[in-house]
Coordinates of C-alpha atoms in Angstrom, one line a residue:
Chain P
M1 CA -107.0 52.4 114.7
E2 CA -105.9 49.0 115.5
I3 CA -103.5 47.2 113.1
P4 CA -105.0 43.9 112.1
Y5 CA -103.1 40.5 112.1
T6 CA -100.5 41.4 114.7
V7 CA -101.5 38.4 116.7
Q8 CA -103.9 36.3 114.7
P9 CA -102.7 35.0 111.3
R10 CA -104.2 36.3 108.1
P11 CA -106.9 33.9 106.9
D12 CA -105.5 34.0 103.3
I13 CA -101.9 33.1 104.0
G14 CA -101.9 31.7 107.5
L15 CA -99.2 34.1 108.8
Y16 CA -99.3 37.2 111.0
N17 CA -97.7 40.4 109.7
A18 CA -94.4 40.2 111.6
K19 CA -93.7 36.7 110.5
L20 CA -94.2 37.5 106.9
G21 CA -92.1 40.5 107.3
I22 CA -89.2 38.7 109.0
W23 CA -89.2 36.0 106.3
L24 CA -89.0 38.7 103.6
F25 CA -86.2 40.3 105.5
L26 CA -84.4 37.0 105.8
A27 CA -84.7 36.4 102.1
S28 CA -83.0 39.7 101.5
E29 CA -80.3 38.8 104.0
V30 CA -79.7 35.5 102.1
M31 CA -79.0 37.6 99.0
L32 CA -76.6 39.8 100.9
F33 CA -74.5 37.0 102.3
G34 CA -74.9 35.1 99.0
G35 CA -73.2 38.0 97.2
L36 CA -70.3 38.0 99.7
F37 CA -69.9 34.2 99.5
S38 CA -69.9 34.6 95.7
A39 CA -67.1 37.1 96.1
Y40 CA -65.2 34.6 98.3
I41 CA -65.5 31.9 95.6
L42 CA -64.2 34.3 93.0
L43 CA -61.2 35.2 95.1
R44 CA -60.5 31.7 96.3
V45 CA -60.6 30.1 92.9
G46 CA -58.6 32.9 91.4
A47 CA -55.7 32.4 93.8
A48 CA -52.7 30.7 92.4
P49 CA -52.1 27.2 93.7
G50 CA -50.5 27.2 97.2
E51 CA -51.0 31.0 97.7
W52 CA -54.3 31.0 99.6
P53 CA -53.5 31.1 103.3
H54 CA -54.1 27.9 105.3
G55 CA -54.2 27.4 109.0
W56 CA -54.3 31.2 109.8
L57 CA -57.4 30.9 112.0
N58 CA -57.7 29.1 115.2
V59 CA -60.0 26.0 114.5
S60 CA -60.6 25.4 118.2
L61 CA -62.0 28.9 118.7
G62 CA -64.1 28.6 115.6
T63 CA -65.4 25.3 116.9
L64 CA -66.1 26.9 120.2
N65 CA -68.1 29.7 118.6
T66 CA -70.0 27.1 116.4
L67 CA -71.1 25.3 119.6
I68 CA -71.9 28.6 121.4
L69 CA -74.2 29.7 118.6
A70 CA -75.9 26.3 118.3
L71 CA -76.6 26.4 122.0
S72 CA -77.9 29.9 121.8
A73 CA -80.2 28.9 118.9
I74 CA -81.6 26.2 121.2
T75 CA -82.1 28.5 124.2
T76 CA -83.9 31.0 122.0
L77 CA -86.3 28.3 120.8
L78 CA -86.9 27.1 124.4
A79 CA -87.6 30.7 125.4
W80 CA -90.3 30.8 122.8
V81 CA -91.7 27.4 123.9
A82 CA -91.7 28.7 127.5
C83 CA -93.9 31.7 126.4
K84 CA -96.2 29.4 124.5
V85 CA -96.8 27.3 127.6
G86 CA -97.1 30.4 129.8
E87 CA -94.0 29.8 131.9
F88 CA -92.6 33.3 132.1
G89 CA -89.9 32.4 134.6
K90 CA -88.4 29.8 132.2
F91 CA -88.6 32.4 129.4
K92 CA -86.5 34.8 131.4
F93 CA -83.9 32.1 132.1
F94 CA -83.6 30.9 128.5
H95 CA -83.5 34.4 127.0
A96 CA -80.9 35.4 129.5
C97 CA -78.9 32.3 128.4
T98 CA -79.2 33.4 124.8
L99 CA -78.0 36.9 125.5
A100 CA -75.0 35.6 127.6
L101 CA -74.1 33.1 124.8
A102 CA -74.3 35.9 122.2
L103 CA -72.0 38.1 124.2
T104 CA -69.6 35.2 124.7
F105 CA -69.6 34.7 120.9
L106 CA -68.7 38.3 120.4
C107 CA -65.9 38.1 123.1
V108 CA -64.3 35.1 121.4
K109 CA -64.5 36.9 118.0
M110 CA -62.9 40.0 119.5
Y111 CA -60.1 37.9 120.9
E112 CA -59.6 36.5 117.4
Y113 CA -59.6 39.9 115.8
H114 CA -57.1 41.2 118.5
D115 CA -54.9 38.2 117.8
K116 CA -54.7 39.3 114.1
W117 CA -54.3 42.9 115.0
I118 CA -51.1 42.4 117.0
H119 CA -49.7 39.9 114.5
Y120 CA -47.1 41.5 112.2
E121 CA -45.2 40.5 109.1
I122 CA -42.0 42.4 108.5
K123 CA -40.3 42.4 105.1
M124 CA -36.6 42.8 105.8
T125 CA -34.0 44.5 103.7
D126 CA -32.1 41.3 103.2
G127 CA -35.1 39.6 101.6
R128 CA -36.1 37.6 104.7
F129 CA -39.5 37.8 106.5
A130 CA -40.1 38.2 110.2
D131 CA -43.5 37.1 111.4
G132 CA -45.1 37.0 114.8
H133 CA -47.0 38.7 117.6
F134 CA -45.9 42.2 118.6
E135 CA -44.1 42.3 121.9
S136 CA -42.5 45.7 122.2
A137 CA -40.8 48.5 120.3
V138 CA -38.1 50.8 121.3
Y139 CA -38.3 54.5 120.2
V140 CA -35.6 57.1 120.5
D141 CA -35.6 60.8 120.4
K142 CA -32.1 61.5 119.2
A143 CA -32.2 65.3 119.9
A144 CA -33.1 64.8 123.5
N145 CA -31.2 61.5 123.8
K146 CA -34.3 59.8 125.2
E147 CA -35.4 56.2 124.8
L148 CA -38.9 54.8 125.2
E149 CA -40.2 51.2 125.2
E150 CA -43.8 50.8 124.0
H151 CA -45.9 47.6 124.2
S152 CA -48.2 48.7 121.4
F153 CA -46.9 49.7 117.9
R154 CA -47.1 53.5 117.4
G155 CA -45.8 53.6 113.8
M156 CA -42.4 54.4 112.5
A157 CA -42.3 57.7 114.3
F158 CA -44.5 59.8 116.6
S159 CA -44.4 63.1 118.6
E160 CA -45.2 63.5 122.2
V161 CA -45.5 66.7 124.2
S162 CA -44.6 66.5 127.9
G163 CA -43.9 69.5 130.1
G164 CA -44.2 71.9 127.2
V165 CA -41.4 70.1 125.3
T166 CA -42.1 68.2 122.1
N167 CA -40.2 64.9 121.7
N168 CA -39.9 63.4 118.3
Y169 CA -39.5 59.7 118.6
E170 CA -38.3 57.4 115.9
L171 CA -38.5 53.6 115.8
A172 CA -35.2 52.0 116.8
S173 CA -36.2 48.3 117.0
V174 CA -39.2 46.0 117.2
T175 CA -39.4 42.7 119.1
L176 CA -41.8 40.1 117.8
D177 CA -42.7 36.7 119.4
G178 CA -42.3 34.7 116.2
R179 CA -39.8 33.5 113.7
I180 CA -37.8 34.6 110.6
V181 CA -38.2 32.8 107.3
T182 CA -36.5 33.1 104.0
D183 CA -39.5 32.2 101.8
E184 CA -42.7 34.1 102.3
K185 CA -44.7 31.1 101.1
L186 CA -43.8 29.4 104.4
L187 CA -46.1 32.0 106.1
D188 CA -49.0 31.0 103.9
D189 CA -49.6 27.4 104.7
L190 CA -49.3 27.0 108.4
R191 CA -51.3 23.8 108.6
S192 CA -48.8 21.7 106.7
Q193 CA -46.0 22.8 109.1
K194 CA -45.8 21.1 112.4
N195 CA -44.2 22.4 115.6
I196 CA -43.5 25.9 114.4
E197 CA -41.0 27.3 117.0
R198 CA -41.5 30.8 118.1
E199 CA -39.1 32.9 120.1
P200 CA -38.5 36.6 120.6
V201 CA -37.1 38.2 117.5
K202 CA -35.5 41.6 117.6
I203 CA -35.4 43.6 114.4
E204 CA -33.5 46.8 114.0
R205 CA -35.1 49.8 112.2
A206 CA -32.5 49.7 109.5
Q207 CA -33.5 46.1 108.7
I208 CA -37.2 46.9 108.2
K209 CA -38.3 47.4 104.6
H210 CA -42.1 47.1 105.2
M211 CA -44.0 46.3 108.3
E212 CA -47.8 45.5 108.4
N213 CA -50.2 43.8 110.8
Y214 CA -52.7 41.1 109.8
G215 CA -55.5 43.6 109.3
P216 CA -58.0 43.4 106.4
W217 CA -55.4 45.3 104.2
H218 CA -52.7 42.6 104.7
N219 CA -54.0 40.3 101.9
T220 CA -57.2 39.1 100.1
F221 CA -57.9 36.3 102.5
L222 CA -57.9 38.6 105.5
A223 CA -60.0 41.2 103.6
I224 CA -62.8 38.7 102.9
Y225 CA -62.4 37.2 106.4
F226 CA -62.9 40.5 108.1
T227 CA -65.7 41.5 105.8
L228 CA -67.7 38.2 106.2
T229 CA -67.1 37.7 109.9
G230 CA -67.5 41.5 110.6
L231 CA -70.9 41.6 108.9
H232 CA -71.9 38.5 110.8
A233 CA -70.7 39.9 114.1
L234 CA -72.8 43.1 113.4
H235 CA -75.8 40.8 112.9
I236 CA -75.0 39.1 116.3
L237 CA -74.8 42.5 117.9
G238 CA -78.1 43.7 116.4
G239 CA -79.8 40.4 117.4
S240 CA -78.4 40.8 120.9
I241 CA -79.8 44.3 121.2
V242 CA -83.2 43.0 120.2
I243 CA -83.0 40.0 122.5
G244 CA -81.8 42.3 125.3
Y245 CA -84.7 44.6 124.8
L246 CA -87.3 41.8 124.8
W247 CA -85.7 40.4 127.9
G248 CA -85.5 43.8 129.7
P249 CA -87.9 46.7 129.1
G250 CA -89.8 44.9 126.3
R251 CA -91.1 42.2 128.5
K252 CA -93.7 44.5 130.0
M253 CA -95.9 43.5 127.1
W254 CA -96.2 40.0 128.5
K255 CA -98.6 41.4 131.1
T256 CA -100.8 43.2 128.6
D257 CA -100.7 41.1 125.5
P258 CA -98.9 37.8 126.0
A259 CA -99.8 36.4 122.6
R260 CA -98.3 39.3 120.8
F261 CA -95.2 39.2 123.0
T262 CA -94.8 35.5 122.2
N263 CA -94.9 36.4 118.5
R264 CA -92.2 38.9 119.0
I265 CA -90.0 36.2 120.6
E266 CA -90.8 33.9 117.6
V267 CA -89.7 36.6 115.1
S268 CA -86.5 37.5 116.9
G269 CA -85.8 33.8 117.2
L270 CA -86.1 33.3 113.5
F271 CA -83.6 36.0 112.9
W272 CA -81.3 34.4 115.5
H273 CA -81.5 31.0 113.8
F274 CA -80.6 32.7 110.5
V275 CA -77.5 34.1 112.0
D276 CA -76.6 30.6 113.3
L277 CA -77.2 29.3 109.7
V278 CA -74.8 31.8 108.2
W279 CA -72.1 30.8 110.8
I280 CA -72.6 27.1 109.9
F281 CA -71.3 28.0 106.4
L282 CA -68.8 30.6 107.5
F283 CA -66.9 28.3 109.8
P284 CA -66.0 25.6 107.3
V285 CA -65.4 28.1 104.5
L286 CA -63.0 30.3 106.4
Y287 CA -61.5 28.0 109.1
L288 CA -61.4 24.6 107.4
I289 CA -61.3 24.7 103.6
Chain G
M1 CA -91.2 28.7 114.5
S2 CA -94.9 28.2 114.4
E3 CA -96.8 25.3 115.7
S4 CA -100.4 24.5 115.1
H5 CA -100.4 21.6 117.6
P6 CA -100.3 22.1 121.4
V7 CA -96.8 22.9 122.5
D8 CA -95.1 20.5 125.1
F9 CA -92.0 21.7 126.8
K10 CA -90.5 18.3 127.4
T11 CA -90.9 17.3 123.8
Y12 CA -89.1 20.4 122.7
L13 CA -86.3 19.8 125.2
R14 CA -85.8 16.4 123.8
R15 CA -85.9 17.7 120.3
C16 CA -83.3 20.4 121.2
L17 CA -81.0 17.8 122.7
Y18 CA -81.1 15.8 119.5
V19 CA -80.4 18.9 117.4
L20 CA -77.4 19.7 119.7
I21 CA -76.0 16.2 119.3
A22 CA -76.4 16.5 115.5
V23 CA -74.6 19.8 115.5
V24 CA -71.7 18.5 117.6
C25 CA -71.5 15.4 115.3
T26 CA -71.6 17.3 112.0
T27 CA -69.1 19.9 113.3
S28 CA -66.7 17.1 114.4
L29 CA -67.1 15.4 111.0
M30 CA -66.3 18.7 109.2
I31 CA -63.2 19.2 111.2
G32 CA -62.2 15.5 110.7
A33 CA -62.8 15.8 107.0
S34 CA -60.6 18.9 106.7
F35 CA -57.6 16.9 108.1
L36 CA -58.0 13.8 105.9
P37 CA -54.6 13.3 104.4
N38 CA -55.4 11.3 101.2
Y39 CA -58.0 13.5 99.6
G40 CA -57.6 16.3 97.1
W41 CA -58.8 19.8 97.8
P42 CA -62.0 19.5 95.6
A43 CA -63.0 16.3 97.3
K44 CA -62.5 17.8 100.7
V45 CA -64.5 20.9 99.8
A46 CA -67.4 18.8 98.5
M47 CA -67.3 16.6 101.6
I48 CA -67.1 19.5 104.1
L49 CA -69.8 21.6 102.4
S50 CA -72.1 18.5 102.2
I51 CA -71.8 18.0 105.9
A52 CA -72.4 21.8 106.5
C53 CA -75.6 21.4 104.4
V54 CA -76.8 18.6 106.7
N55 CA -76.0 20.8 109.7
A56 CA -78.0 23.7 108.2
F57 CA -80.9 21.4 107.3
V58 CA -81.1 20.2 110.9
V59 CA -81.1 23.8 112.3
A60 CA -83.5 25.2 109.7
G61 CA -85.8 22.1 109.7
F62 CA -86.2 21.6 113.4
L63 CA -85.3 24.9 115.1
M64 CA -86.9 27.2 112.5
H65 CA -89.7 24.7 112.0
L66 CA -89.1 24.8 108.2
L67 CA -90.3 21.2 107.9
S68 CA -93.8 22.3 108.8
E69 CA -94.2 25.8 107.5
K70 CA -96.9 27.6 105.5
K71 CA -96.9 27.4 101.7
L72 CA -96.1 31.1 101.3
I73 CA -92.8 30.7 103.2
Y74 CA -91.8 27.8 100.9
T75 CA -92.7 29.9 97.8
L76 CA -90.7 32.8 99.2
L77 CA -87.7 30.6 99.9
G78 CA -88.0 29.0 96.5
F79 CA -87.6 32.4 94.9
T80 CA -84.6 33.1 97.2
V81 CA -82.9 29.8 96.4
F82 CA -83.5 30.5 92.7
F83 CA -81.8 33.9 92.8
V84 CA -78.9 32.8 95.1
A85 CA -78.3 29.8 92.8
G86 CA -78.4 32.2 89.9
L87 CA -75.8 34.3 91.6
F88 CA -73.5 31.3 92.1
V89 CA -74.1 29.9 88.7
L90 CA -73.2 33.2 87.1
T91 CA -70.0 33.2 89.1
I92 CA -69.1 29.7 88.1
Y93 CA -70.3 30.3 84.5
A94 CA -67.7 33.1 84.2
L95 CA -64.9 30.7 85.1
H96 CA -62.9 31.6 82.0
D97 CA -63.2 35.3 83.0
F98 CA -61.9 34.8 86.5
P99 CA -59.4 37.3 87.8
T100 CA -56.1 35.7 88.5
G101 CA -53.6 36.4 91.2
T102 CA -56.3 37.4 93.7
T103 CA -53.8 37.1 96.6
H104 CA -51.0 39.5 97.4

């Protein structure tokens, strides 16, 4: 049995099935992101004056990603237009551009996440705060009188088995590329401070009261930042898989049913534009306000 | 992204160029507004979000063809806007009940 209205629009509403379906899906997506934006408003307004972090995110990278997504939205539209006018070569080119731009967006996002992941704040026993990017840590096994320098943080202690012997290493010192401040509030508003000087800062284990990276657990801002951008990145990834499929194995349909294939491109394009729209609001809300 | 008229590639290319220029301009304006020194936070937020709305209108209107869509889509979006607006209104309505100290 053939499913009706996969190509031709329904006479009563003027839309084919998939297009009605994607708009219903996008409506549910608006509610999903709407709920999260609502949560953001609640957290942002509830924060005490001067406590909400400012300038923690790289505006240049956010701007770059905004332009990358805008450009990819344009190339996906041009890919659909190319299908409409029957120029399959142009379709392949523009869809490949969309895919490349989507992956570039994800790479930039991963770079930003990594930057937060290796950024640490250390609460020191004397009440001061050390803040900066992790450079190295020295671990010692006192029993074996061994010392080890690591360039990724492995916790306060860890065990390692080598040659049948277990070495129990404990953190001896940490070196950050950053600074030491006396007031934690200085770490909140980075935008108002100009020319922040960073240098290698070595902190001994005895001086460390608490050490934590800038992951989602660090504070409320980072929790909502990772939630919103993480969900958005998942949408980008999902969209990229669909676009990749239509550009690769899925394009066989062009030979058998070009009108239906063009509709598929249109539907995937609508999803992609929605993802761009979400970013248009995420960028100012997280990076600028 | 539907079009009842014949599609012309060059017309679309030109349209896309205008959209890209609009996006670059609105993004620059948003960044500029966020660095304005003599405005309070509420004024800046209003300004930046207004510009973001213009940006979104350009993308939705021209790239998603929302300016020339079918009636059913507008009805569907009308319901969506109603519910999302309700969500935000409820949040703002509960201002007196806001949790405080939401940073740590």
